[in-house]
PDB file of C-alpha atoms in Angstrom:
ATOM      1  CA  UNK Y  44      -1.288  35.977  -0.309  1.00 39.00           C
ATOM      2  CA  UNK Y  45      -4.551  35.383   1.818  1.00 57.00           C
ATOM      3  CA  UNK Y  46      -4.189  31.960   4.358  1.00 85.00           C
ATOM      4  CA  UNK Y  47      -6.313  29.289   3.343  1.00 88.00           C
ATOM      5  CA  UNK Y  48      -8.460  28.457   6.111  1.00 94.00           C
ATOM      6  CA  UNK Y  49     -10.000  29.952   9.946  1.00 97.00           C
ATOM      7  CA  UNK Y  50     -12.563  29.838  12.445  1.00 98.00           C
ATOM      8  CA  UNK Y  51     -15.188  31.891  12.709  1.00 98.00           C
ATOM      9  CA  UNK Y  52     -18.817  32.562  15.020  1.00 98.00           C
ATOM     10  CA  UNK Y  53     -21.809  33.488  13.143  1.00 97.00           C
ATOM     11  CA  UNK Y  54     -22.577  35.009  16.441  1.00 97.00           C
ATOM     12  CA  UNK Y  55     -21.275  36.207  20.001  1.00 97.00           C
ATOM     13  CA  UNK Y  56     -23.067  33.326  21.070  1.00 98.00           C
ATOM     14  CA  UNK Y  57     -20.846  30.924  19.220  1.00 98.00           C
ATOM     15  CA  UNK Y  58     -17.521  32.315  20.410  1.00 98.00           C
ATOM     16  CA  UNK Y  59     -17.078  29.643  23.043  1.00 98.00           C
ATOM     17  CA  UNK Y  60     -17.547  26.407  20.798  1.00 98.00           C
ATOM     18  CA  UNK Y  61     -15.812  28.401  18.056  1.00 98.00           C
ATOM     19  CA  UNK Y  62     -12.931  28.892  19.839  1.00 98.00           C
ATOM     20  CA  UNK Y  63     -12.947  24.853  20.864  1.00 98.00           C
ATOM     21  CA  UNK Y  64     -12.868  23.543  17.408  1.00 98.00           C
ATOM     22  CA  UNK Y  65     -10.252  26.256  16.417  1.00 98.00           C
ATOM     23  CA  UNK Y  66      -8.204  24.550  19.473  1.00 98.00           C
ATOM     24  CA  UNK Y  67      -8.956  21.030  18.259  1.00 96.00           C
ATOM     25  CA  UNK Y  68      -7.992  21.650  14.299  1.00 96.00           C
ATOM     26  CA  UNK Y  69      -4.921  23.654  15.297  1.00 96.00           C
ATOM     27  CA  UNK Y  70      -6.351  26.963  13.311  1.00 97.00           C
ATOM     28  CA  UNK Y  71      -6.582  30.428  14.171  1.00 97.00           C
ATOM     29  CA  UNK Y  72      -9.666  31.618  15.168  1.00 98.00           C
ATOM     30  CA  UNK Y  73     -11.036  35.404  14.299  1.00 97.00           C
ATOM     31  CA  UNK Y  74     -14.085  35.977  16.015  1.00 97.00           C
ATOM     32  CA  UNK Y  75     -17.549  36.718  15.579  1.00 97.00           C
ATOM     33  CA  UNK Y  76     -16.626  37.991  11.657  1.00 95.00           C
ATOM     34  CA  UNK Y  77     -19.362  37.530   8.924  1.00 94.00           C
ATOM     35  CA  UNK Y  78     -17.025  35.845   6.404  1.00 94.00           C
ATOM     36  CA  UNK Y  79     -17.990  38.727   3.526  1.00 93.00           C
ATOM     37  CA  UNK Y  80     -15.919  40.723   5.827  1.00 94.00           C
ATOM     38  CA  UNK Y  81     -12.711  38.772   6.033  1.00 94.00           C
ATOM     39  CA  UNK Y  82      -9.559  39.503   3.579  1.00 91.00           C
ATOM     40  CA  UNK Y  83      -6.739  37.667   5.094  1.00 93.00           C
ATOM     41  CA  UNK Y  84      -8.526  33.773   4.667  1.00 94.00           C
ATOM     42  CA  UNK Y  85      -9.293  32.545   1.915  1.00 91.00           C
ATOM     43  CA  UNK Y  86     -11.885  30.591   3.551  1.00 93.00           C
ATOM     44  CA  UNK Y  87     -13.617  30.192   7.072  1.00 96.00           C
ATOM     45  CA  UNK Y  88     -15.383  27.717   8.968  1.00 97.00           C
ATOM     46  CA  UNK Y  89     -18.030  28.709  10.581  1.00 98.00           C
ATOM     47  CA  UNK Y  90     -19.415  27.546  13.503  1.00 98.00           C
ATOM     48  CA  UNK Y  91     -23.255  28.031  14.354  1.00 97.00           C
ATOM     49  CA  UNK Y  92     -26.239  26.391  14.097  1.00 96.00           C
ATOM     50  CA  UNK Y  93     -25.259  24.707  11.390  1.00 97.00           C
ATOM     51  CA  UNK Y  94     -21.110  24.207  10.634  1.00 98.00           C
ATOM     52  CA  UNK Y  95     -20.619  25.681   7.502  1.00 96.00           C
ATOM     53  CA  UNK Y  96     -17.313  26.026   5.529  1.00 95.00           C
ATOM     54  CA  UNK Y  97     -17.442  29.622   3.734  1.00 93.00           C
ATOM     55  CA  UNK Y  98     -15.461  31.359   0.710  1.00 91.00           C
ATOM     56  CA  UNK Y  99     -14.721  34.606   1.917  1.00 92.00           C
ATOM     57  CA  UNK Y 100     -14.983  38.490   0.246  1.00 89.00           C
ATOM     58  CA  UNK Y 101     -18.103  39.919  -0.914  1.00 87.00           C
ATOM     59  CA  UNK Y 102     -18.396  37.921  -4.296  1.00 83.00           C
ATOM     60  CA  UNK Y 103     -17.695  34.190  -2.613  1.00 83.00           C
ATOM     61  CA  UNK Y 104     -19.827  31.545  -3.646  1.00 82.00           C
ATOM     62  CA  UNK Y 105     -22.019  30.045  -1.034  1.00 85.00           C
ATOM     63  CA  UNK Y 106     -21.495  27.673   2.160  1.00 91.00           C
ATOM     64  CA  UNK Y 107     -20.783  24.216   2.124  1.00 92.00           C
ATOM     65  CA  UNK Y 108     -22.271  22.087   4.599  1.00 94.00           C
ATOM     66  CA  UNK Y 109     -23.802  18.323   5.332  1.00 95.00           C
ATOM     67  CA  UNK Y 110     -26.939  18.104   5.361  1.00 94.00           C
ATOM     68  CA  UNK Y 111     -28.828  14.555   5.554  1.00 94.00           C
ATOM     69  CA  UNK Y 112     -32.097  16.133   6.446  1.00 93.00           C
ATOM     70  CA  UNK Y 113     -33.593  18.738   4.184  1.00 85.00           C
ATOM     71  CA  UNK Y 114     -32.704  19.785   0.607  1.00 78.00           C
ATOM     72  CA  UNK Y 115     -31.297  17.587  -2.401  1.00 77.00           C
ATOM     73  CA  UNK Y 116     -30.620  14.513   0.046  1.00 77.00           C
ATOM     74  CA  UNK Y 117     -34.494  14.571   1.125  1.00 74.00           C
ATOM     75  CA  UNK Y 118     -35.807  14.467  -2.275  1.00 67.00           C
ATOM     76  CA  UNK Y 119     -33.290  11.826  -3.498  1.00 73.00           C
ATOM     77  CA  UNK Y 120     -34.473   9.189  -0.359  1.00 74.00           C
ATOM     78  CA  UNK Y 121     -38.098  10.075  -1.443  1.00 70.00           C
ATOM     79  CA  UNK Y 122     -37.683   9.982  -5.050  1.00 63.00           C
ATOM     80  CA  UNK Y 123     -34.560   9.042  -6.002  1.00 65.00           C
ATOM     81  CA  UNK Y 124     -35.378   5.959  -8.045  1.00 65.00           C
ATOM     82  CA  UNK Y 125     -34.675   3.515  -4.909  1.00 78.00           C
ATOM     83  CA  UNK Y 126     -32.549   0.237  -5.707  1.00 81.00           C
ATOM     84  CA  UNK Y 127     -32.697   0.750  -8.868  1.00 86.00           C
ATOM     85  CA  UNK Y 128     -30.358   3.538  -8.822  1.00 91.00           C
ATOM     86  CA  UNK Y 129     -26.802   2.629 -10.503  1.00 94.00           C
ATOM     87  CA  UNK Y 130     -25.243   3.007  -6.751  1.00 95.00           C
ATOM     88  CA  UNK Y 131     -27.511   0.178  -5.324  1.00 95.00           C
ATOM     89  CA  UNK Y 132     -26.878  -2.049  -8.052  1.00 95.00           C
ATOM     90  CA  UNK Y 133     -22.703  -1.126  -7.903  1.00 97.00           C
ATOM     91  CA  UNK Y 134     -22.571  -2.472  -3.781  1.00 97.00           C
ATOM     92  CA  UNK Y 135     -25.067  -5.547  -4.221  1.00 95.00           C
ATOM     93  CA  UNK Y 136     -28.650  -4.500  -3.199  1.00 95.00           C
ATOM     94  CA  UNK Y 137     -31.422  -6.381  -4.119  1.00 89.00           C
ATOM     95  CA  UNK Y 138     -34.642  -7.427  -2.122  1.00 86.00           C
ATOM     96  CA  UNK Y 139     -33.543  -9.131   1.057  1.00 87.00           C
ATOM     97  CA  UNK Y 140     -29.289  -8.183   0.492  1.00 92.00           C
ATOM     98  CA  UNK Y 141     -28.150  -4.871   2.302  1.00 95.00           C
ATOM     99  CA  UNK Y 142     -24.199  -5.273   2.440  1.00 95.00           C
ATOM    100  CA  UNK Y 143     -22.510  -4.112   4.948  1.00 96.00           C
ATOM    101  CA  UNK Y 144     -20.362  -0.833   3.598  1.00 97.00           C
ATOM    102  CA  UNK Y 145     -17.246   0.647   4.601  1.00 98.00           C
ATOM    103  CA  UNK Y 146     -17.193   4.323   2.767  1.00 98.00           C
ATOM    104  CA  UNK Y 147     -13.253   4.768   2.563  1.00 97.00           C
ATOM    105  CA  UNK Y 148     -13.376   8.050   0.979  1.00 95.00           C
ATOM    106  CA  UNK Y 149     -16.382   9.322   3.009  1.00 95.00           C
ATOM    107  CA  UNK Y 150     -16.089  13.425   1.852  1.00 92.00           C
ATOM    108  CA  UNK Y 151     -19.277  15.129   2.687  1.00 93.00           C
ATOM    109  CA  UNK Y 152     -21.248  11.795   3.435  1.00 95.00           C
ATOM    110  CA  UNK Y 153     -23.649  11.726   0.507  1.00 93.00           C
ATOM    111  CA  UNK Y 154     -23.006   8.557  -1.485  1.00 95.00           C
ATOM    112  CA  UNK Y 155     -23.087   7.139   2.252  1.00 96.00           C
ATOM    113  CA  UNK Y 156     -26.344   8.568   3.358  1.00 96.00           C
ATOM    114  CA  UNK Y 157     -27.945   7.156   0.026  1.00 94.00           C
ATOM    115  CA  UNK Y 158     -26.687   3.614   0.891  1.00 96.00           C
ATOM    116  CA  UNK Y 159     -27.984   3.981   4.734  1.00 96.00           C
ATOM    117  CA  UNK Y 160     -31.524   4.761   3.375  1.00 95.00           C
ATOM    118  CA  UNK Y 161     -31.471   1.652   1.388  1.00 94.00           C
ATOM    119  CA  UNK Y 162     -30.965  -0.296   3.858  1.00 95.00           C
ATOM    120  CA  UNK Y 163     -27.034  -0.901   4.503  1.00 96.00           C
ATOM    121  CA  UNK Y 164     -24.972  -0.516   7.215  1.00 97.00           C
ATOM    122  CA  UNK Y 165     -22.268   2.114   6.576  1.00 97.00           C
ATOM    123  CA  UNK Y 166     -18.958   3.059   8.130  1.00 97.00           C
ATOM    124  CA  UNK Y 167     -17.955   6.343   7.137  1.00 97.00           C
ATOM    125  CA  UNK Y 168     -14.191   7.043   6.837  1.00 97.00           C
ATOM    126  CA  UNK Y 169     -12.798  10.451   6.522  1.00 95.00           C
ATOM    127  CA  UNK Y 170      -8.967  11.732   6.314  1.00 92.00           C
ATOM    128  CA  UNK Y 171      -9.620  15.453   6.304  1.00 93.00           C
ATOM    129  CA  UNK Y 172      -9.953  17.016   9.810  1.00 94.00           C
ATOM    130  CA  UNK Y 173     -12.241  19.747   8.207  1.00 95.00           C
ATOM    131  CA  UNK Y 174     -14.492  17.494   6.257  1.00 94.00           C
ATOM    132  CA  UNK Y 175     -14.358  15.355   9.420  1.00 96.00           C
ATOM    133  CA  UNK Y 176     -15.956  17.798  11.546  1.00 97.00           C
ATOM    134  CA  UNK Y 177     -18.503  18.764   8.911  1.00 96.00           C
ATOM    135  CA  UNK Y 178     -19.683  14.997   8.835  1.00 97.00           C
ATOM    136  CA  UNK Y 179     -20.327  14.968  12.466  1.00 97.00           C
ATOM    137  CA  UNK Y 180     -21.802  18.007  12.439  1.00 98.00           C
ATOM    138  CA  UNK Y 181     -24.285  16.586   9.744  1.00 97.00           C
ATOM    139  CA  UNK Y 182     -25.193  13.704  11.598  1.00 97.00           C
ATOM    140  CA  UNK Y 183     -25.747  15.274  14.719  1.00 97.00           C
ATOM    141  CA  UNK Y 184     -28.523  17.557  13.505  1.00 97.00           C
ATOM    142  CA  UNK Y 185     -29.134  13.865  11.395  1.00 97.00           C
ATOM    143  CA  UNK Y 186     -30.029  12.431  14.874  1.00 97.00           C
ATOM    144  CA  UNK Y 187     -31.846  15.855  16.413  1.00 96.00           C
ATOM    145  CA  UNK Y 188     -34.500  15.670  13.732  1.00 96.00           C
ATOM    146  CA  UNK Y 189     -35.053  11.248  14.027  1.00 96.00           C
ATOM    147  CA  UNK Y 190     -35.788  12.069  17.384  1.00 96.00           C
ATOM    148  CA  UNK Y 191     -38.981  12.903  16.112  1.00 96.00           C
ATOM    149  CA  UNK Y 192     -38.922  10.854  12.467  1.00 94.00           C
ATOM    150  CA  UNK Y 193     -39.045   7.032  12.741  1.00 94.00           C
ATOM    151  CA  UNK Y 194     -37.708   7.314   9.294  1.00 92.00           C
ATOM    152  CA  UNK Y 195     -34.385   8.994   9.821  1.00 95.00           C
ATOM    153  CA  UNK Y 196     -33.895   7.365  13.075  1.00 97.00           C
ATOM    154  CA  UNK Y 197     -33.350   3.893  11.211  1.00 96.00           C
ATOM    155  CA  UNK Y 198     -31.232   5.724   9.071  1.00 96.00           C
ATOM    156  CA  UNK Y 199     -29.406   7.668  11.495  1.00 97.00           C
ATOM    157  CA  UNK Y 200     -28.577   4.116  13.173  1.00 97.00           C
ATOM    158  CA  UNK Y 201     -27.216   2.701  10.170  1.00 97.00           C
ATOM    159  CA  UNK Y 202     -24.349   5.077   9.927  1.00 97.00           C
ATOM    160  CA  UNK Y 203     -21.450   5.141  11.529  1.00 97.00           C
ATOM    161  CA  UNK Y 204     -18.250   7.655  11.654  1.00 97.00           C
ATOM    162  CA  UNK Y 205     -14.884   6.417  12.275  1.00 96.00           C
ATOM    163  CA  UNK Y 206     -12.776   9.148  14.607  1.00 90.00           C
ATOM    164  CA  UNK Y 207      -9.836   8.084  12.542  1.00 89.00           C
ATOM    165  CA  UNK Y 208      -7.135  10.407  10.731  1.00 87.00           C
ATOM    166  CA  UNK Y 209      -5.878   7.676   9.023  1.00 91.00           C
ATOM    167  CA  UNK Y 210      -5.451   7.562   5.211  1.00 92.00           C
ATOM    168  CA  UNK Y 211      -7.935   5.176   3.617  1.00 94.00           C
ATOM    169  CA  UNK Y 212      -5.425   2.328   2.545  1.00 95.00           C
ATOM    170  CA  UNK Y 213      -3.584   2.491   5.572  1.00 96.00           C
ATOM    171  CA  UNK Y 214      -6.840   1.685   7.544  1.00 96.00           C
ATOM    172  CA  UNK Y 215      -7.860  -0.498   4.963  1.00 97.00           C
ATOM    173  CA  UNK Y 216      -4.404  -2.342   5.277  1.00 97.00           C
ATOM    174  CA  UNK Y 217      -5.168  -2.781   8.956  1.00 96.00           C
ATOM    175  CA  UNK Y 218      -8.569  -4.603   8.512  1.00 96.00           C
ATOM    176  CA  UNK Y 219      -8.189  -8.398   8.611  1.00 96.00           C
ATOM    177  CA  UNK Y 220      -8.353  -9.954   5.133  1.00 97.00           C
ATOM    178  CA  UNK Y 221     -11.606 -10.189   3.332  1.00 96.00           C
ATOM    179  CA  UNK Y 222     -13.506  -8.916   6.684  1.00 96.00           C
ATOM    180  CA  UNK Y 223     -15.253  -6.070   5.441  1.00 96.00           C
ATOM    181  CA  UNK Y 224     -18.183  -6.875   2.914  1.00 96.00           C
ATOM    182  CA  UNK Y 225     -18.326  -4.037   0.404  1.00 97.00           C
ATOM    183  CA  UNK Y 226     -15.100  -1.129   0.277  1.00 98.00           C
ATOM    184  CA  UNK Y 227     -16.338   1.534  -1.412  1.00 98.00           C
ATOM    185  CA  UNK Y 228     -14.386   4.148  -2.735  1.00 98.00           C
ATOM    186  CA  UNK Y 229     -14.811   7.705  -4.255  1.00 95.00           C
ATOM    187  CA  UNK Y 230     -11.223   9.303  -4.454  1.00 91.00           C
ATOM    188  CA  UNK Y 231     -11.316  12.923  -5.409  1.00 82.00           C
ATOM    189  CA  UNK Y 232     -10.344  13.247  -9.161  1.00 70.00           C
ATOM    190  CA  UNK Y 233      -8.474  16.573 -10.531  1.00 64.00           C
ATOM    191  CA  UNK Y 234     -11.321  19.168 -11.537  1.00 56.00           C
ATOM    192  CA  UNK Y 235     -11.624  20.163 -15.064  1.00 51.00           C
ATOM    193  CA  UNK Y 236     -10.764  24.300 -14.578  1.00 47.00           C
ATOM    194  CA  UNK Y 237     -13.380  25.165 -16.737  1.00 47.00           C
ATOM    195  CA  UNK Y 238     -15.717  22.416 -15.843  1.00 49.00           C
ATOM    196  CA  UNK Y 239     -19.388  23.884 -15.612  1.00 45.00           C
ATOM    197  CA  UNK Y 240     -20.692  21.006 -13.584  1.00 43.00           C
ATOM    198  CA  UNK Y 241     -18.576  22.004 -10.765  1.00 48.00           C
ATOM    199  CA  UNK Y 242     -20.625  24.622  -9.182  1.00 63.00           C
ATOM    200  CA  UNK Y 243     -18.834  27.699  -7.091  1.00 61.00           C
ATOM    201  CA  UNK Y 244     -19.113  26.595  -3.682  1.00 61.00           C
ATOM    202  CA  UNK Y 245     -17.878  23.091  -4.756  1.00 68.00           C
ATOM    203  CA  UNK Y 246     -14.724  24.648  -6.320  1.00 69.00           C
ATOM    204  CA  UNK Y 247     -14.355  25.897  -3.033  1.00 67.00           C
ATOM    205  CA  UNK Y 248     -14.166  22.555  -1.468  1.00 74.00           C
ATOM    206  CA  UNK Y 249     -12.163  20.916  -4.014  1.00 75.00           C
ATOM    207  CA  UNK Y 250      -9.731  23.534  -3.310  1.00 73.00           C
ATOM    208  CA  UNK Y 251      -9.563  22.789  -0.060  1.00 75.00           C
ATOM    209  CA  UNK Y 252      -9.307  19.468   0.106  1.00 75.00           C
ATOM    210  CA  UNK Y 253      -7.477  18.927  -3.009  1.00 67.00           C
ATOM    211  CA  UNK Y 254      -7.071  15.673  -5.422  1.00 61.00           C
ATOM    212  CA  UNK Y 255      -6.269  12.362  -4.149  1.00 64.00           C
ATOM    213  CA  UNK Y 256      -2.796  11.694  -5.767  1.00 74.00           C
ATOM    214  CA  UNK Y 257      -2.147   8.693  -3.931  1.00 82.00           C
ATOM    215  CA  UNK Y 258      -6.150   7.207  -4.882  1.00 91.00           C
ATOM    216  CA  UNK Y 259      -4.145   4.170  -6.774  1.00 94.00           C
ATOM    217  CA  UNK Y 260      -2.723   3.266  -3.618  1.00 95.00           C
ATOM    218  CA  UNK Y 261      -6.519   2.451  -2.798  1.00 96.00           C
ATOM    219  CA  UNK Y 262      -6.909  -0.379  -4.697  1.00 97.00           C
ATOM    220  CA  UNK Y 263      -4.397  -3.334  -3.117  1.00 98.00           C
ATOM    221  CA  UNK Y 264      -5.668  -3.200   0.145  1.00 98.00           C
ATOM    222  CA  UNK Y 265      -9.505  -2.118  -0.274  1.00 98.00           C
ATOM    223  CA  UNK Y 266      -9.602  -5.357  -2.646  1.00 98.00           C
ATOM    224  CA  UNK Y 267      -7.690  -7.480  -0.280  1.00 98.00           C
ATOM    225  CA  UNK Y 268     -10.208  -6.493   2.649  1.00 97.00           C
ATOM    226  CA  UNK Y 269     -12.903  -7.097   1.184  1.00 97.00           C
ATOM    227  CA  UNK Y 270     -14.997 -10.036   1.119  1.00 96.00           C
ATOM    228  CA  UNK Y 271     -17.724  -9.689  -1.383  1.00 97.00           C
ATOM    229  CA  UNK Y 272     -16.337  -6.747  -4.250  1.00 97.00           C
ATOM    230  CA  UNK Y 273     -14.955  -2.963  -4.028  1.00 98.00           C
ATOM    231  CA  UNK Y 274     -16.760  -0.469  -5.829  1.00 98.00           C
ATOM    232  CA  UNK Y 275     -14.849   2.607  -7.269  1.00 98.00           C
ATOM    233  CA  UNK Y 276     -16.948   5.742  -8.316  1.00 97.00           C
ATOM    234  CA  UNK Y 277     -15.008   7.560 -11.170  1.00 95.00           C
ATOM    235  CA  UNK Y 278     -15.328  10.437 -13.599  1.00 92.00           C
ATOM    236  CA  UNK Y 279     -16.915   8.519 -17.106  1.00 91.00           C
ATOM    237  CA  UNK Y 280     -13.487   9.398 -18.972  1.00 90.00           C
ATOM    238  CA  UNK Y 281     -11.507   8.725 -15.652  1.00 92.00           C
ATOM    239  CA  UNK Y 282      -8.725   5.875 -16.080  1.00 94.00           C
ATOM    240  CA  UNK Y 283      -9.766   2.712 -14.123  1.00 96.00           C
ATOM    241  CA  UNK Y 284      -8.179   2.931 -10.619  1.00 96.00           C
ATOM    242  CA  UNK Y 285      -4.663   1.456 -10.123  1.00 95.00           C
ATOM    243  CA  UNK Y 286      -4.934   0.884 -13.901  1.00 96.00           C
ATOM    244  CA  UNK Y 287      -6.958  -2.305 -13.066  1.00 96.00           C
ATOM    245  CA  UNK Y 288      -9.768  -3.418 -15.333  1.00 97.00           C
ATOM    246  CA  UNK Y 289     -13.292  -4.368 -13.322  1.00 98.00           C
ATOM    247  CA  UNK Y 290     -15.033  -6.916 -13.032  1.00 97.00           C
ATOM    248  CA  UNK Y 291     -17.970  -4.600 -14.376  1.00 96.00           C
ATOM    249  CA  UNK Y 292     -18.801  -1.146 -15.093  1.00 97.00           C
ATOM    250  CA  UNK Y 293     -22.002   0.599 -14.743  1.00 96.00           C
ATOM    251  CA  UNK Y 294     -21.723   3.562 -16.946  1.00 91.00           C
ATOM    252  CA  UNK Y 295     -23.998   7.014 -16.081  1.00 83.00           C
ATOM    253  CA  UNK Y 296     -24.329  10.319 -17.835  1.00 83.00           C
ATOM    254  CA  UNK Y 297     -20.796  12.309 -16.213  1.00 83.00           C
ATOM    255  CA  UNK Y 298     -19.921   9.147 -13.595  1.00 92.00           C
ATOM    256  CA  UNK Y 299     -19.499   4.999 -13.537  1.00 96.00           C
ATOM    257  CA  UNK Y 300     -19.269   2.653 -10.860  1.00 97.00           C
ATOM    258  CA  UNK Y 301     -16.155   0.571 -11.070  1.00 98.00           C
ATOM    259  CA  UNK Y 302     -17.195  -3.158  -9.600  1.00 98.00           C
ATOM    260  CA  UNK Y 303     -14.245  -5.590  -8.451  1.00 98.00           C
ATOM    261  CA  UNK Y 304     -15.781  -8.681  -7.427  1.00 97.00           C
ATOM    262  CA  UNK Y 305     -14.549 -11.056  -5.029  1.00 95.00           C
ATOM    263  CA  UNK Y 306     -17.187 -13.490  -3.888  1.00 93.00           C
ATOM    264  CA  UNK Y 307     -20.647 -14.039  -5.037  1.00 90.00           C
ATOM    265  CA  UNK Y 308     -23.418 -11.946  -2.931  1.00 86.00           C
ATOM    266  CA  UNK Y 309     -25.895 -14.383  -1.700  1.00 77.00           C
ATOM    267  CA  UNK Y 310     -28.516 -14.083   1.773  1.00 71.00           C
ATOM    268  CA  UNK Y 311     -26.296 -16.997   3.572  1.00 67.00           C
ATOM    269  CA  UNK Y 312     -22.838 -14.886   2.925  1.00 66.00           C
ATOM    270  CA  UNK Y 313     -24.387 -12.082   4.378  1.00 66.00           C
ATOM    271  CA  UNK Y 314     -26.069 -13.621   6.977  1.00 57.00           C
ATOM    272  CA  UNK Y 315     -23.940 -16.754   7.999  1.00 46.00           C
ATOM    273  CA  UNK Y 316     -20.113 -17.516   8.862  1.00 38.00           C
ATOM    274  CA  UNK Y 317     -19.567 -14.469   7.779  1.00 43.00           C
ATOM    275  CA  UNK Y 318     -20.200 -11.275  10.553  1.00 44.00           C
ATOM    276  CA  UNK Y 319     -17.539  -8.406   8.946  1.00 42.00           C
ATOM    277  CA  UNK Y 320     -18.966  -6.229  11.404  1.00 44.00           C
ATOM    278  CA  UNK Y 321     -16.923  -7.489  14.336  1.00 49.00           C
ATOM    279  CA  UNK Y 322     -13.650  -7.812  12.397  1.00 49.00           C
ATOM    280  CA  UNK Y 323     -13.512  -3.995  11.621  1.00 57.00           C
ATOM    281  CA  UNK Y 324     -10.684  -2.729  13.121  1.00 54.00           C
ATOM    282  CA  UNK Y 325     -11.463   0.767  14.068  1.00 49.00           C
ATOM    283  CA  UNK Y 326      -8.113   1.311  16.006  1.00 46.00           C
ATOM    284  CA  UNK Y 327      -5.331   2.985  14.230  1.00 44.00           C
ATOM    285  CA  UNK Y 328      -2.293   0.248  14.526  1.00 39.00           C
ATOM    286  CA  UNK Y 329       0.610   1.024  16.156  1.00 35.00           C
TER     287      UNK Y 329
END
């Protein structure tokens, strides 16, 4: 049987950095290989350019990568339906209220990069080394191209990466009680095997980084951190998390938001006694 995962350079030029990140996620590395060429990996990451996580063999599906520049996240931030989107109304935005966010279950950073471009401040959190890397790697080409776009800049500086391993409630355990405004959470869910939503490359991922079994150990301490509410995203038939009924649901198409309220969300919360920001505990405890 093939091994899951390797680096790879998309080019001689590459080696060097390749060979870095192969050091720093304790994986082999197999050179300057185009990954339609490999056998023996299920699955490469490549570095280039762009850091790209690729299904190998001639037949794989395509790359997966974070991208908060061009493609499907540009046309959502310019025509994505703005705070009225189901996502906006799940954390608390309205005109004048941008929450503070701690993304628990960061993944590949899109939920997150919605949120920043409507205004909130958002800590990304991110267990997987892999998907870890691929984060940063998206938000350093994030903050190449606001160099030169006012627009992404503010963005760019409203996001945030934690360079934490730790699983989500354990660093959620951690945080002082009620400190952090808005916890929201998007546990990975068991795929359907013969969903047709889930497109190829996706799979891919999924298979990688697997479900969350232990997503119901979320819920205790994401609640108890928070101050204002924790917002679960779920499958639409997905059991509520921890078996605990919300406060609310907003319902979509395939999704809902789960909403757990706490506190009211008012301007002098946000902007008063309260400053979350400085009682985030980014250290992992001891």
């Amino acid at each position: 049987m093939s091994e899951l995962l390797a680096v790879s350079a998309e080019s001689e030029s590459w080696v060097e950095s390749a060979q870095s990140l192969a050091a720093e996620l304790s994986l082999p590395f197999i050179g300057a290989v185009p990954a339609t060429d490999v056998d023996t990996y299920r699955q490469v990451l490549e570095v280039g350019e762009t850091l790209q996580l690729r299904a190998t063999g001639r037949k794989a599906a395509g790359p997966v990568w974070v991208d908060f520049v061009g493609g499907a996240v540009a046309h959502r931030r310019k025509f994505g339906g703005g705070k009225g989107q189901q996502i906006a109304k799940a954390v608390g935005i309205r005109s004048g209220l941008y929450p503070q966010v701690v993304d628990a279950t960061a993944g590949l950073g899109r939920d997150a990069f919605v949120l920043a471009t409507l205004g909130c401040e958002v800590t990304m959190l991110e267990r997987n080394p892999v998907v870890r890397v691929l984060l940063m790697d998206g938000l350093r080409r994030l903050r190449r191209a606001a160099e030169s776009d006012p627009e992404l800049a503010a963005i760019a500086a409203r996001l945030t990466l934690l360079d934490s391993a730790l699983p989500a409630a354990q660093w959620l355990a951690a945080q002082p009680p009620q400190s952090v405004p808005v916890v929201y959470l998007d546990p990975m869910f068991p795929q359907r095997e013969k969903s047709a939503k889930v497109k190829k490359e996706m799979a891919a991922f999924h298979q990688l980084v697997g479900a969350d079994e232990d997503a119901d150990a979320l819920y205790e301490p994401a609640y108890a951190a928070c101050y204002f509410r924790t917002v679960v995203k779920r499958p639409r038939t997905a059991p509520f998390l921890a078996g605990r009924q919300p406060s609310l649901s907003l319902q979509g198409k395939s999704g809902r938001f789960d909403v757990y309220t706490r506190h009211g969300m008012n301007r002098d919360a946000l902007s008063g006694r309260l400053n979350p920001a400085d009682k985030l505990n980014p250290a992992e405890p001891e």
